Amino acid sequence: MAGTFDKPEVVQEELDILLVGGGMACCGTAYEMMRWAEAVKAETGKDLKIKLVDKAAMDRSGAVAMGLSAINTYIGDKQDPADYARMVSNDLMGITRDDLAYDLGRNVDDSVHMFEEWGLPIWKTDAAGVRHDGAEAIKEGLPLLKDGGQPVRSGKWQIMINGESYKWIVAEAAKKALGLDRIQERVFIVHLINDKNDPGRIAGAAGFSVRENKIYIYKAKAIMLAAGGCVNIFRPRSVGEGTGRAWYPVWNAGSTYSMAAEAGAELTMMENRFVPARFKDGYGPVGAWFLLFKARAANAYGEDYMTKNKDMLNDYPPYGQAAVPASCLRNHLMLKEMKEGRGPIYMDTVTALAKLRETLSPKEVKHLEAEAWEDFLDMCIGQCGVWVGENIEPEKKMSELMPTEPYLLGSHSGCCGIWVSGPTDCGAPTKEEYDGIPAHLPSGWNWGYRSMTTVKGLFTAGDGVGASGHKFSSGSHAEGRMAAKAMVKYCLDNADVNVELDETPEQIAEAIWKPVRNFLEFKDYSTAIDVNPNYITPKMLQFRLQKIMDEYVAGVATYYNTNDKMLAVAEEKLEMLKEDSQKMRAKDLHELLRAWENYHRILTAEAHMKHIQFREESRYPGFYYRTDKNFVDEENWHCFVNSIYDKKSKKWTCFKRKHVDLVDKSKLFKAAAPH
Ligand code: SFD
Ligand code: AMP
């Protein structure tokens, strides 16, 4: 019987494998998984029941919704996975898992080759060194990357694409592999469910349709949780009618971190954040400008802050030795100019394009000028609006840069996320690292299935995997693929385990529909639907969260500064907000979505705050400063900070895990760098 808003229908389904999310990572998992599932069927006759649920429509869901104009991780034939692991470590201030980065580095190109095969146009350089964009490269018959075709590198790791339809292309392959019967779109997963007989094991997930009055309860042995990063926990720079404009996807609301935490999974490096320096107001990407157009950024007086302030790099590891300073340190040098009143900061697009004109043919210049626009049209259309609205022609007028509000993610230039089992075959630790368990990795880095969290059967990828980073779109896809194989193996190895949900369907339905009940019960108490002492609208609650985070947890209001006292205030206020979140109302299904997104945001924000509080140093200057511990303390804090959440007591426990370098990092230093 079809449900009503008052009485939603409860649909239950039994699966072997559930994929939560339909972004780059889950598309990778879906594609790869079907190959293994088909092999299992052919060999054993067992037909694994698989389903993917996405809160949105896969063709345009997730961070790649608008498209992209570069693939930021492609190793190619001139570097190797160890170089990649070194770069990731350097950019994230030395605390990353080399096993995860190395493993990604040796698999990521395979995903890029597939994208090209599926129709993604990739820029190429021909034998004479002339650049061709994707369509032209195809017309000219230039070889595919896998056949030795040479990409156009915007940077050492990045390659240019014509990527407006990137997500369509990747989603199409995933959909084709899965078959439409195995896909359910517009279902928002609210929480994961543990096994009744083993609380350390996953047994299912529950959510609701954002279009129909239906609650879905899935039982599954293995779950891929790849619901992206977390956006909008800090007050954004754009408010009023600009609210909703953000750099990372506003619809990724920390579901990955909060649901994993509630299921008991160990999180890692949740203190890390990414504060991208972006074109002001439109959040347009800067990578192509810095790397491809070789533009420089300067303060209002034309001074290049990277040169002017370079001695500031000597205060932080690797003490001025890195060939490319970490992203947070680049911000650190920029912020000095802003704080001391020498803003605005400008990207000098005028000089960059004039310089290019000196060496390139008119045709190439025209192409590059078109690319300056296409870079935004491909992945950040709003920035074109700003340029048009403000009469900016980049060859004539410079554009302002601005560090944004903080974002939490594990796949771009950040590394917060979930602690996962690494590959089984890399690393050569010292003897004392063996610890008897896995002979090849530091103890605690591998427990059998690649990308499995510390909860049995729960896997993650992309923004979900912590302590790595710089995977970007291609790496997230590759990481999803790597997990797929392990998930199928996990299902086979656990064929005899019958998981049981530790909550009843009635309990689940009641919990999910609580915001609707709050509304229906109290809506007639006042004459204004949004003003009511018995409930709070999700929008108002989100404002409260953003205000707390902005003012006490190092948002833009304080130039990213916080201290132990401010964190203590935030702790108390978040506690109260968490209590009040029980009073969120949902007047329709859309608001129900907003309510649960906010709940996920609050838990993620709390994890972020607790980790910053626990780490008694400022590991990421330029991203955040603890003014009471305004230094990097290599002796005591060159370690991972991990945490576990107890959903019953609602308390977090933070602890240290030892960091080990598996790849020699000395090659990073200028003396040894080849350029
Ligand atoms: O310019 C639920 N990214 C870039 N990557 C590149 O390779 N090149 C670039 O050029 C990149 N740049 C960039 C990038 C992102 C953005 C937003 C901009 C610019 C403006 C990064 C990549 O996009 C990113 O690394 C990957 O997409 C991460 O993949 P993944 O799978 O971890 O996340 P996702 O793609 O966002 O997908 C999340 C999915 O989860 C769904 N979802 N489903 C059910 N229930 C819930 N509760 C859910 N919550 C979320 C989403 O709908 C989505 O399907 S540049 O800056 O460098
Ligand atoms: P962005 O457009 O800022 O997201 O950057 C795209 C890619 O270029 C990412 O891999 C960034 O780490 C890298 N990048 C951006 N700016 C710089 C820079 N100034 N120096 C080196 N790498 C950069």
JSON list of C-alpha atoms in Angstrom, two decimals, residues 47-233:
[
{"chain": "A", "resi": 47, "resn": "ASP", "atom": "CA", "xyz": [24.09, -14.76, -7.67]},
{"chain": "A", "resi": 48, "resn": "LEU", "atom": "CA", "xyz": [25.15, -11.98, -5.32]},
{"chain": "A", "resi": 49, "resn": "LYS", "atom": "CA", "xyz": [22.32, -9.52, -4.65]},
{"chain": "A", "resi": 50, "resn": "ILE", "atom": "CA", "xyz": [23.74, -6.04, -5.18]},
{"chain": "A", "resi": 51, "resn": "LYS", "atom": "CA", "xyz": [22.14, -2.60, -5.01]},
{"chain": "A", "resi": 52, "resn": "LEU", "atom": "CA", "xyz": [23.30, 1.00, -5.28]},
{"chain": "A", "resi": 53, "resn": "VAL", "atom": "CA", "xyz": [21.34, 3.82, -3.63]},
{"chain": "A", "resi": 54, "resn": "ASP", "atom": "CA", "xyz": [22.03, 7.47, -4.25]},
{"chain": "A", "resi": 55, "resn": "LYS", "atom": "CA", "xyz": [20.26, 10.43, -2.68]},
{"chain": "A", "resi": 56, "resn": "ALA", "atom": "CA", "xyz": [20.26, 12.10, -6.09]},
{"chain": "A", "resi": 57, "resn": "ALA", "atom": "CA", "xyz": [20.42, 11.08, -9.77]},
{"chain": "A", "resi": 58, "resn": "MET", "atom": "CA", "xyz": [23.73, 9.44, -10.63]},
{"chain": "A", "resi": 59, "resn": "ASP", "atom": "CA", "xyz": [24.19, 11.28, -13.91]},
{"chain": "A", "resi": 60, "resn": "ARG", "atom": "CA", "xyz": [24.89, 14.50, -12.05]},
{"chain": "A", "resi": 61, "resn": "SER", "atom": "CA", "xyz": [25.32, 13.52, -8.42]},
{"chain": "A", "resi": 62, "resn": "GLY", "atom": "CA", "xyz": [28.28, 14.26, -6.18]},
{"chain": "A", "resi": 63, "resn": "ALA", "atom": "CA", "xyz": [31.21, 16.60, -6.52]},
{"chain": "A", "resi": 64, "resn": "VAL", "atom": "CA", "xyz": [31.60, 16.12, -10.27]},
{"chain": "A", "resi": 65, "resn": "ALA", "atom": "CA", "xyz": [28.03, 17.25, -10.96]},
{"chain": "A", "resi": 66, "resn": "MET", "atom": "CA", "xyz": [29.04, 20.31, -12.96]},
{"chain": "A", "resi": 67, "resn": "GLY", "atom": "CA", "xyz": [31.91, 18.50, -14.66]},
{"chain": "A", "resi": 68, "resn": "LEU", "atom": "CA", "xyz": [35.62, 19.13, -14.33]},
{"chain": "A", "resi": 69, "resn": "SER", "atom": "CA", "xyz": [38.27, 20.50, -16.66]},
{"chain": "A", "resi": 70, "resn": "ALA", "atom": "CA", "xyz": [41.21, 18.54, -15.33]},
{"chain": "A", "resi": 71, "resn": "ILE", "atom": "CA", "xyz": [41.86, 15.10, -13.97]},
{"chain": "A", "resi": 72, "resn": "ASN", "atom": "CA", "xyz": [44.12, 15.89, -11.04]},
{"chain": "A", "resi": 73, "resn": "THR", "atom": "CA", "xyz": [45.68, 12.48, -10.56]},
{"chain": "A", "resi": 74, "resn": "TYR", "atom": "CA", "xyz": [47.30, 10.77, -13.52]},
{"chain": "A", "resi": 75, "resn": "ILE", "atom": "CA", "xyz": [50.71, 9.25, -12.91]},
{"chain": "A", "resi": 76, "resn": "GLY", "atom": "CA", "xyz": [51.74, 8.59, -16.54]},
{"chain": "A", "resi": 77, "resn": "ASP", "atom": "CA", "xyz": [55.06, 7.18, -17.62]},
{"chain": "A", "resi": 78, "resn": "LYS", "atom": "CA", "xyz": [57.42, 9.80, -16.19]},
{"chain": "A", "resi": 79, "resn": "GLN", "atom": "CA", "xyz": [56.73, 9.38, -12.47]},
{"chain": "A", "resi": 80, "resn": "ASP", "atom": "CA", "xyz": [55.98, 6.44, -10.26]},
{"chain": "A", "resi": 81, "resn": "PRO", "atom": "CA", "xyz": [53.57, 5.66, -7.41]},
{"chain": "A", "resi": 82, "resn": "ALA", "atom": "CA", "xyz": [56.28, 6.35, -4.82]},
{"chain": "A", "resi": 83, "resn": "ASP", "atom": "CA", "xyz": [56.69, 9.89, -6.19]},
{"chain": "A", "resi": 84, "resn": "TYR", "atom": "CA", "xyz": [52.97, 10.26, -5.84]},
{"chain": "A", "resi": 85, "resn": "ALA", "atom": "CA", "xyz": [52.99, 9.02, -2.23]},
{"chain": "A", "resi": 86, "resn": "ARG", "atom": "CA", "xyz": [55.74, 11.57, -1.52]},
{"chain": "A", "resi": 87, "resn": "MET", "atom": "CA", "xyz": [53.70, 14.42, -2.98]},
{"chain": "A", "resi": 88, "resn": "VAL", "atom": "CA", "xyz": [50.62, 13.43, -0.98]},
{"chain": "A", "resi": 89, "resn": "SER", "atom": "CA", "xyz": [52.65, 13.30, 2.22]},
{"chain": "A", "resi": 90, "resn": "ASN", "atom": "CA", "xyz": [54.30, 16.65, 1.59]},
{"chain": "A", "resi": 91, "resn": "ASP", "atom": "CA", "xyz": [51.03, 18.40, 0.85]},
{"chain": "A", "resi": 92, "resn": "LEU", "atom": "CA", "xyz": [49.46, 17.00, 4.01]},
{"chain": "A", "resi": 93, "resn": "MET", "atom": "CA", "xyz": [52.28, 17.97, 6.34]},
{"chain": "A", "resi": 94, "resn": "GLY", "atom": "CA", "xyz": [53.88, 14.56, 6.57]},
{"chain": "A", "resi": 95, "resn": "ILE", "atom": "CA", "xyz": [51.09, 12.56, 8.17]},
{"chain": "A", "resi": 96, "resn": "THR", "atom": "CA", "xyz": [49.57, 10.26, 5.57]},
{"chain": "A", "resi": 97, "resn": "ARG", "atom": "CA", "xyz": [49.40, 6.52, 4.96]},
{"chain": "A", "resi": 98, "resn": "ASP", "atom": "CA", "xyz": [52.01, 5.70, 2.32]},
{"chain": "A", "resi": 99, "resn": "ASP", "atom": "CA", "xyz": [50.48, 2.26, 1.82]},
{"chain": "A", "resi": 100, "resn": "LEU", "atom": "CA", "xyz": [47.16, 3.78, 0.71]},
{"chain": "A", "resi": 101, "resn": "ALA", "atom": "CA", "xyz": [48.73, 6.49, -1.45]},
{"chain": "A", "resi": 102, "resn": "TYR", "atom": "CA", "xyz": [51.17, 4.10, -3.10]},
{"chain": "A", "resi": 103, "resn": "ASP", "atom": "CA", "xyz": [48.44, 1.57, -3.81]},
{"chain": "A", "resi": 104, "resn": "LEU", "atom": "CA", "xyz": [46.28, 4.28, -5.33]},
{"chain": "A", "resi": 105, "resn": "GLY", "atom": "CA", "xyz": [49.18, 5.55, -7.41]},
{"chain": "A", "resi": 106, "resn": "ARG", "atom": "CA", "xyz": [49.69, 2.19, -9.06]},
{"chain": "A", "resi": 107, "resn": "ASN", "atom": "CA", "xyz": [46.00, 1.76, -9.91]},
{"chain": "A", "resi": 108, "resn": "VAL", "atom": "CA", "xyz": [44.69, 5.20, -10.76]},
{"chain": "A", "resi": 109, "resn": "ASP", "atom": "CA", "xyz": [45.82, 5.40, -14.40]},
{"chain": "A", "resi": 110, "resn": "ASP", "atom": "CA", "xyz": [43.75, 2.37, -15.22]},
{"chain": "A", "resi": 111, "resn": "SER", "atom": "CA", "xyz": [40.59, 4.29, -14.33]},
{"chain": "A", "resi": 112, "resn": "VAL", "atom": "CA", "xyz": [41.67, 7.24, -16.48]},
{"chain": "A", "resi": 113, "resn": "HIS", "atom": "CA", "xyz": [42.25, 4.88, -19.42]},
{"chain": "A", "resi": 114, "resn": "MET", "atom": "CA", "xyz": [38.72, 3.59, -18.98]},
{"chain": "A", "resi": 115, "resn": "PHE", "atom": "CA", "xyz": [37.27, 7.11, -18.91]},
{"chain": "A", "resi": 116, "resn": "GLU", "atom": "CA", "xyz": [38.94, 7.77, -22.25]},
{"chain": "A", "resi": 117, "resn": "GLU", "atom": "CA", "xyz": [37.64, 4.51, -23.67]},
{"chain": "A", "resi": 118, "resn": "TRP", "atom": "CA", "xyz": [34.12, 5.48, -22.49]},
{"chain": "A", "resi": 119, "resn": "GLY", "atom": "CA", "xyz": [34.31, 8.74, -24.43]},
{"chain": "A", "resi": 120, "resn": "LEU", "atom": "CA", "xyz": [35.89, 11.39, -22.20]},
{"chain": "A", "resi": 121, "resn": "PRO", "atom": "CA", "xyz": [37.83, 13.81, -24.44]},
{"chain": "A", "resi": 122, "resn": "ILE", "atom": "CA", "xyz": [41.39, 14.25, -23.15]},
{"chain": "A", "resi": 123, "resn": "TRP", "atom": "CA", "xyz": [43.78, 16.94, -24.33]},
{"chain": "A", "resi": 124, "resn": "LYS", "atom": "CA", "xyz": [46.89, 15.63, -26.09]},
{"chain": "A", "resi": 125, "resn": "THR", "atom": "CA", "xyz": [50.32, 16.85, -27.06]},
{"chain": "A", "resi": 126, "resn": "ASP", "atom": "CA", "xyz": [51.43, 15.69, -30.51]},
{"chain": "A", "resi": 127, "resn": "ALA", "atom": "CA", "xyz": [54.94, 14.63, -31.58]},
{"chain": "A", "resi": 128, "resn": "ALA", "atom": "CA", "xyz": [55.79, 18.24, -32.48]},
{"chain": "A", "resi": 129, "resn": "GLY", "atom": "CA", "xyz": [54.81, 19.39, -29.00]},
{"chain": "A", "resi": 130, "resn": "VAL", "atom": "CA", "xyz": [51.61, 21.11, -30.18]},
{"chain": "A", "resi": 131, "resn": "ARG", "atom": "CA", "xyz": [48.62, 20.92, -27.82]},
{"chain": "A", "resi": 132, "resn": "HIS", "atom": "CA", "xyz": [45.23, 19.71, -29.00]},
{"chain": "A", "resi": 133, "resn": "ASP", "atom": "CA", "xyz": [42.05, 19.70, -27.02]},
{"chain": "A", "resi": 134, "resn": "GLY", "atom": "CA", "xyz": [40.04, 16.51, -26.69]},
{"chain": "A", "resi": 135, "resn": "ALA", "atom": "CA", "xyz": [37.89, 16.66, -29.80]},
{"chain": "A", "resi": 136, "resn": "GLU", "atom": "CA", "xyz": [40.79, 17.83, -31.94]},
{"chain": "A", "resi": 137, "resn": "ALA", "atom": "CA", "xyz": [43.02, 15.06, -30.60]},
{"chain": "A", "resi": 138, "resn": "ILE", "atom": "CA", "xyz": [40.44, 12.50, -31.64]},
{"chain": "A", "resi": 139, "resn": "LYS", "atom": "CA", "xyz": [40.08, 14.12, -35.09]},
{"chain": "A", "resi": 140, "resn": "GLU", "atom": "CA", "xyz": [43.85, 14.13, -35.54]},
{"chain": "A", "resi": 141, "resn": "GLY", "atom": "CA", "xyz": [43.95, 10.44, -34.62]},
{"chain": "A", "resi": 142, "resn": "LEU", "atom": "CA", "xyz": [46.37, 10.99, -31.75]},
{"chain": "A", "resi": 143, "resn": "PRO", "atom": "CA", "xyz": [46.89, 7.81, -29.72]},
{"chain": "A", "resi": 144, "resn": "LEU", "atom": "CA", "xyz": [44.90, 7.00, -26.60]},
{"chain": "A", "resi": 145, "resn": "LEU", "atom": "CA", "xyz": [46.73, 7.42, -23.28]},
{"chain": "A", "resi": 146, "resn": "LYS", "atom": "CA", "xyz": [46.91, 3.67, -22.85]},
{"chain": "A", "resi": 147, "resn": "ASP", "atom": "CA", "xyz": [48.65, 3.41, -26.21]},
{"chain": "A", "resi": 148, "resn": "GLY", "atom": "CA", "xyz": [51.28, 5.97, -25.32]},
{"chain": "A", "resi": 149, "resn": "GLY", "atom": "CA", "xyz": [49.33, 9.15, -26.15]},
{"chain": "A", "resi": 150, "resn": "GLN", "atom": "CA", "xyz": [50.80, 12.14, -24.31]},
{"chain": "A", "resi": 151, "resn": "PRO", "atom": "CA", "xyz": [48.36, 14.21, -22.24]},
{"chain": "A", "resi": 152, "resn": "VAL", "atom": "CA", "xyz": [48.58, 17.97, -21.83]},
{"chain": "A", "resi": 153, "resn": "ARG", "atom": "CA", "xyz": [49.86, 18.35, -18.32]},
{"chain": "A", "resi": 154, "resn": "SER", "atom": "CA", "xyz": [48.59, 21.37, -16.48]},
{"chain": "A", "resi": 155, "resn": "GLY", "atom": "CA", "xyz": [50.78, 20.36, -13.56]},
{"chain": "A", "resi": 156, "resn": "LYS", "atom": "CA", "xyz": [53.02, 17.49, -12.60]},
{"chain": "A", "resi": 157, "resn": "TRP", "atom": "CA", "xyz": [50.06, 15.29, -11.71]},
{"chain": "A", "resi": 158, "resn": "GLN", "atom": "CA", "xyz": [47.15, 16.92, -13.53]},
{"chain": "A", "resi": 159, "resn": "ILE", "atom": "CA", "xyz": [45.94, 16.47, -17.11]},
{"chain": "A", "resi": 160, "resn": "MET", "atom": "CA", "xyz": [43.49, 18.62, -19.07]},
{"chain": "A", "resi": 161, "resn": "ILE", "atom": "CA", "xyz": [40.15, 17.27, -20.26]},
{"chain": "A", "resi": 162, "resn": "ASN", "atom": "CA", "xyz": [36.99, 18.59, -21.89]},
{"chain": "A", "resi": 163, "resn": "GLY", "atom": "CA", "xyz": [34.98, 17.45, -18.95]},
{"chain": "A", "resi": 164, "resn": "GLU", "atom": "CA", "xyz": [31.57, 19.10, -18.88]},
{"chain": "A", "resi": 165, "resn": "SER", "atom": "CA", "xyz": [29.98, 15.65, -19.22]},
{"chain": "A", "resi": 166, "resn": "TYR", "atom": "CA", "xyz": [32.56, 13.79, -17.11]},
{"chain": "A", "resi": 167, "resn": "LYS", "atom": "CA", "xyz": [30.04, 12.54, -14.56]},
{"chain": "A", "resi": 168, "resn": "TRP", "atom": "CA", "xyz": [27.56, 11.43, -17.20]},
{"chain": "A", "resi": 169, "resn": "ILE", "atom": "CA", "xyz": [30.23, 9.34, -18.84]},
{"chain": "A", "resi": 170, "resn": "VAL", "atom": "CA", "xyz": [31.43, 7.69, -15.65]},
{"chain": "A", "resi": 171, "resn": "ALA", "atom": "CA", "xyz": [27.87, 7.13, -14.36]},
{"chain": "A", "resi": 172, "resn": "GLU", "atom": "CA", "xyz": [26.78, 5.61, -17.66]},
{"chain": "A", "resi": 173, "resn": "ALA", "atom": "CA", "xyz": [29.45, 2.92, -17.43]},
{"chain": "A", "resi": 174, "resn": "ALA", "atom": "CA", "xyz": [28.49, 2.17, -13.82]},
{"chain": "A", "resi": 175, "resn": "LYS", "atom": "CA", "xyz": [24.78, 2.03, -14.70]},
{"chain": "A", "resi": 176, "resn": "LYS", "atom": "CA", "xyz": [25.41, -0.20, -17.66]},
{"chain": "A", "resi": 177, "resn": "ALA", "atom": "CA", "xyz": [27.49, -2.58, -15.55]},
{"chain": "A", "resi": 178, "resn": "LEU", "atom": "CA", "xyz": [24.94, -2.75, -12.72]},
{"chain": "A", "resi": 179, "resn": "GLY", "atom": "CA", "xyz": [21.76, -2.70, -14.78]},
{"chain": "A", "resi": 180, "resn": "LEU", "atom": "CA", "xyz": [18.97, -0.29, -13.82]},
{"chain": "A", "resi": 181, "resn": "ASP", "atom": "CA", "xyz": [17.24, -2.86, -11.59]},
{"chain": "A", "resi": 182, "resn": "ARG", "atom": "CA", "xyz": [20.13, -2.68, -9.17]},
{"chain": "A", "resi": 183, "resn": "ILE", "atom": "CA", "xyz": [19.96, 1.11, -8.83]},
{"chain": "A", "resi": 184, "resn": "GLN", "atom": "CA", "xyz": [17.69, 3.19, -6.67]},
{"chain": "A", "resi": 185, "resn": "GLU", "atom": "CA", "xyz": [18.00, 6.93, -6.99]},
{"chain": "A", "resi": 186, "resn": "ARG", "atom": "CA", "xyz": [16.64, 9.63, -4.67]},
{"chain": "A", "resi": 187, "resn": "VAL", "atom": "CA", "xyz": [16.96, 7.51, -1.54]},
{"chain": "A", "resi": 188, "resn": "PHE", "atom": "CA", "xyz": [18.75, 9.26, 1.32]},
{"chain": "A", "resi": 189, "resn": "ILE", "atom": "CA", "xyz": [20.43, 6.91, 3.75]},
{"chain": "A", "resi": 190, "resn": "VAL", "atom": "CA", "xyz": [20.01, 8.11, 7.33]},
{"chain": "A", "resi": 191, "resn": "HIS", "atom": "CA", "xyz": [21.91, 5.55, 9.33]},
{"chain": "A", "resi": 192, "resn": "LEU", "atom": "CA", "xyz": [23.69, 2.22, 9.23]},
{"chain": "A", "resi": 193, "resn": "ILE", "atom": "CA", "xyz": [22.57, -0.73, 11.31]},
{"chain": "A", "resi": 194, "resn": "ASN", "atom": "CA", "xyz": [24.88, -3.07, 13.21]},
{"chain": "A", "resi": 195, "resn": "ASP", "atom": "CA", "xyz": [24.50, -6.81, 13.61]},
{"chain": "A", "resi": 196, "resn": "LYS", "atom": "CA", "xyz": [22.39, -7.91, 16.56]},
{"chain": "A", "resi": 197, "resn": "ASN", "atom": "CA", "xyz": [24.78, -10.73, 17.40]},
{"chain": "A", "resi": 198, "resn": "ASP", "atom": "CA", "xyz": [28.03, -8.89, 16.71]},
{"chain": "A", "resi": 199, "resn": "PRO", "atom": "CA", "xyz": [28.02, -5.12, 17.29]},
{"chain": "A", "resi": 200, "resn": "GLY", "atom": "CA", "xyz": [31.34, -4.85, 15.46]},
{"chain": "A", "resi": 201, "resn": "ARG", "atom": "CA", "xyz": [29.75, -6.03, 12.22]},
{"chain": "A", "resi": 202, "resn": "ILE", "atom": "CA", "xyz": [27.56, -4.18, 9.75]},
{"chain": "A", "resi": 203, "resn": "ALA", "atom": "CA", "xyz": [24.13, -5.62, 8.95]},
{"chain": "A", "resi": 204, "resn": "GLY", "atom": "CA", "xyz": [22.27, -2.98, 7.00]},
{"chain": "A", "resi": 205, "resn": "ALA", "atom": "CA", "xyz": [21.21, 0.60, 6.38]},
{"chain": "A", "resi": 206, "resn": "ALA", "atom": "CA", "xyz": [18.02, 2.62, 6.43]},
{"chain": "A", "resi": 207, "resn": "GLY", "atom": "CA", "xyz": [16.77, 5.72, 4.68]},
{"chain": "A", "resi": 208, "resn": "PHE", "atom": "CA", "xyz": [13.84, 7.27, 2.89]},
{"chain": "A", "resi": 209, "resn": "SER", "atom": "CA", "xyz": [12.75, 8.33, -0.55]},
{"chain": "A", "resi": 210, "resn": "VAL", "atom": "CA", "xyz": [12.93, 12.05, -1.21]},
{"chain": "A", "resi": 211, "resn": "ARG", "atom": "CA", "xyz": [10.01, 11.78, -3.67]},
{"chain": "A", "resi": 212, "resn": "GLU", "atom": "CA", "xyz": [7.61, 9.28, -2.08]},
{"chain": "A", "resi": 213, "resn": "ASN", "atom": "CA", "xyz": [6.45, 8.58, 1.46]},
{"chain": "A", "resi": 214, "resn": "LYS", "atom": "CA", "xyz": [8.60, 5.48, 1.77]},
{"chain": "A", "resi": 215, "resn": "ILE", "atom": "CA", "xyz": [11.17, 4.27, 4.26]},
{"chain": "A", "resi": 216, "resn": "TYR", "atom": "CA", "xyz": [13.70, 1.75, 3.02]},
{"chain": "A", "resi": 217, "resn": "ILE", "atom": "CA", "xyz": [15.45, -0.79, 5.21]},
{"chain": "A", "resi": 218, "resn": "TYR", "atom": "CA", "xyz": [18.21, -2.82, 3.60]},
{"chain": "A", "resi": 219, "resn": "LYS", "atom": "CA", "xyz": [19.85, -5.83, 5.12]},
{"chain": "A", "resi": 220, "resn": "ALA", "atom": "CA", "xyz": [23.32, -6.42, 3.68]},
{"chain": "A", "resi": 221, "resn": "LYS", "atom": "CA", "xyz": [26.48, -8.29, 4.48]},
{"chain": "A", "resi": 222, "resn": "ALA", "atom": "CA", "xyz": [28.83, -5.76, 2.99]},
{"chain": "A", "resi": 223, "resn": "ILE", "atom": "CA", "xyz": [28.28, -2.03, 2.53]},
{"chain": "A", "resi": 224, "resn": "MET", "atom": "CA", "xyz": [30.26, 0.52, 0.56]},
{"chain": "A", "resi": 225, "resn": "LEU", "atom": "CA", "xyz": [29.73, 3.89, 2.21]},
{"chain": "A", "resi": 226, "resn": "ALA", "atom": "CA", "xyz": [30.96, 6.58, -0.18]},
{"chain": "A", "resi": 227, "resn": "ALA", "atom": "CA", "xyz": [28.66, 9.54, 0.30]},
{"chain": "A", "resi": 228, "resn": "GLY", "atom": "CA", "xyz": [31.31, 12.22, -0.24]},
{"chain": "A", "resi": 229, "resn": "GLY", "atom": "CA", "xyz": [32.77, 14.86, 2.07]},
{"chain": "A", "resi": 230, "resn": "CYS", "atom": "CA", "xyz": [31.18, 17.51, 4.26]},
{"chain": "A", "resi": 231, "resn": "VAL", "atom": "CA", "xyz": [30.08, 20.97, 3.16]},
{"chain": "A", "resi": 232, "resn": "ASN", "atom": "CA", "xyz": [28.28, 23.79, 4.96]},
{"chain": "A", "resi": 233, "resn": "ILE", "atom": "CA", "xyz": [29.26, 23.16, 8.55]}
]
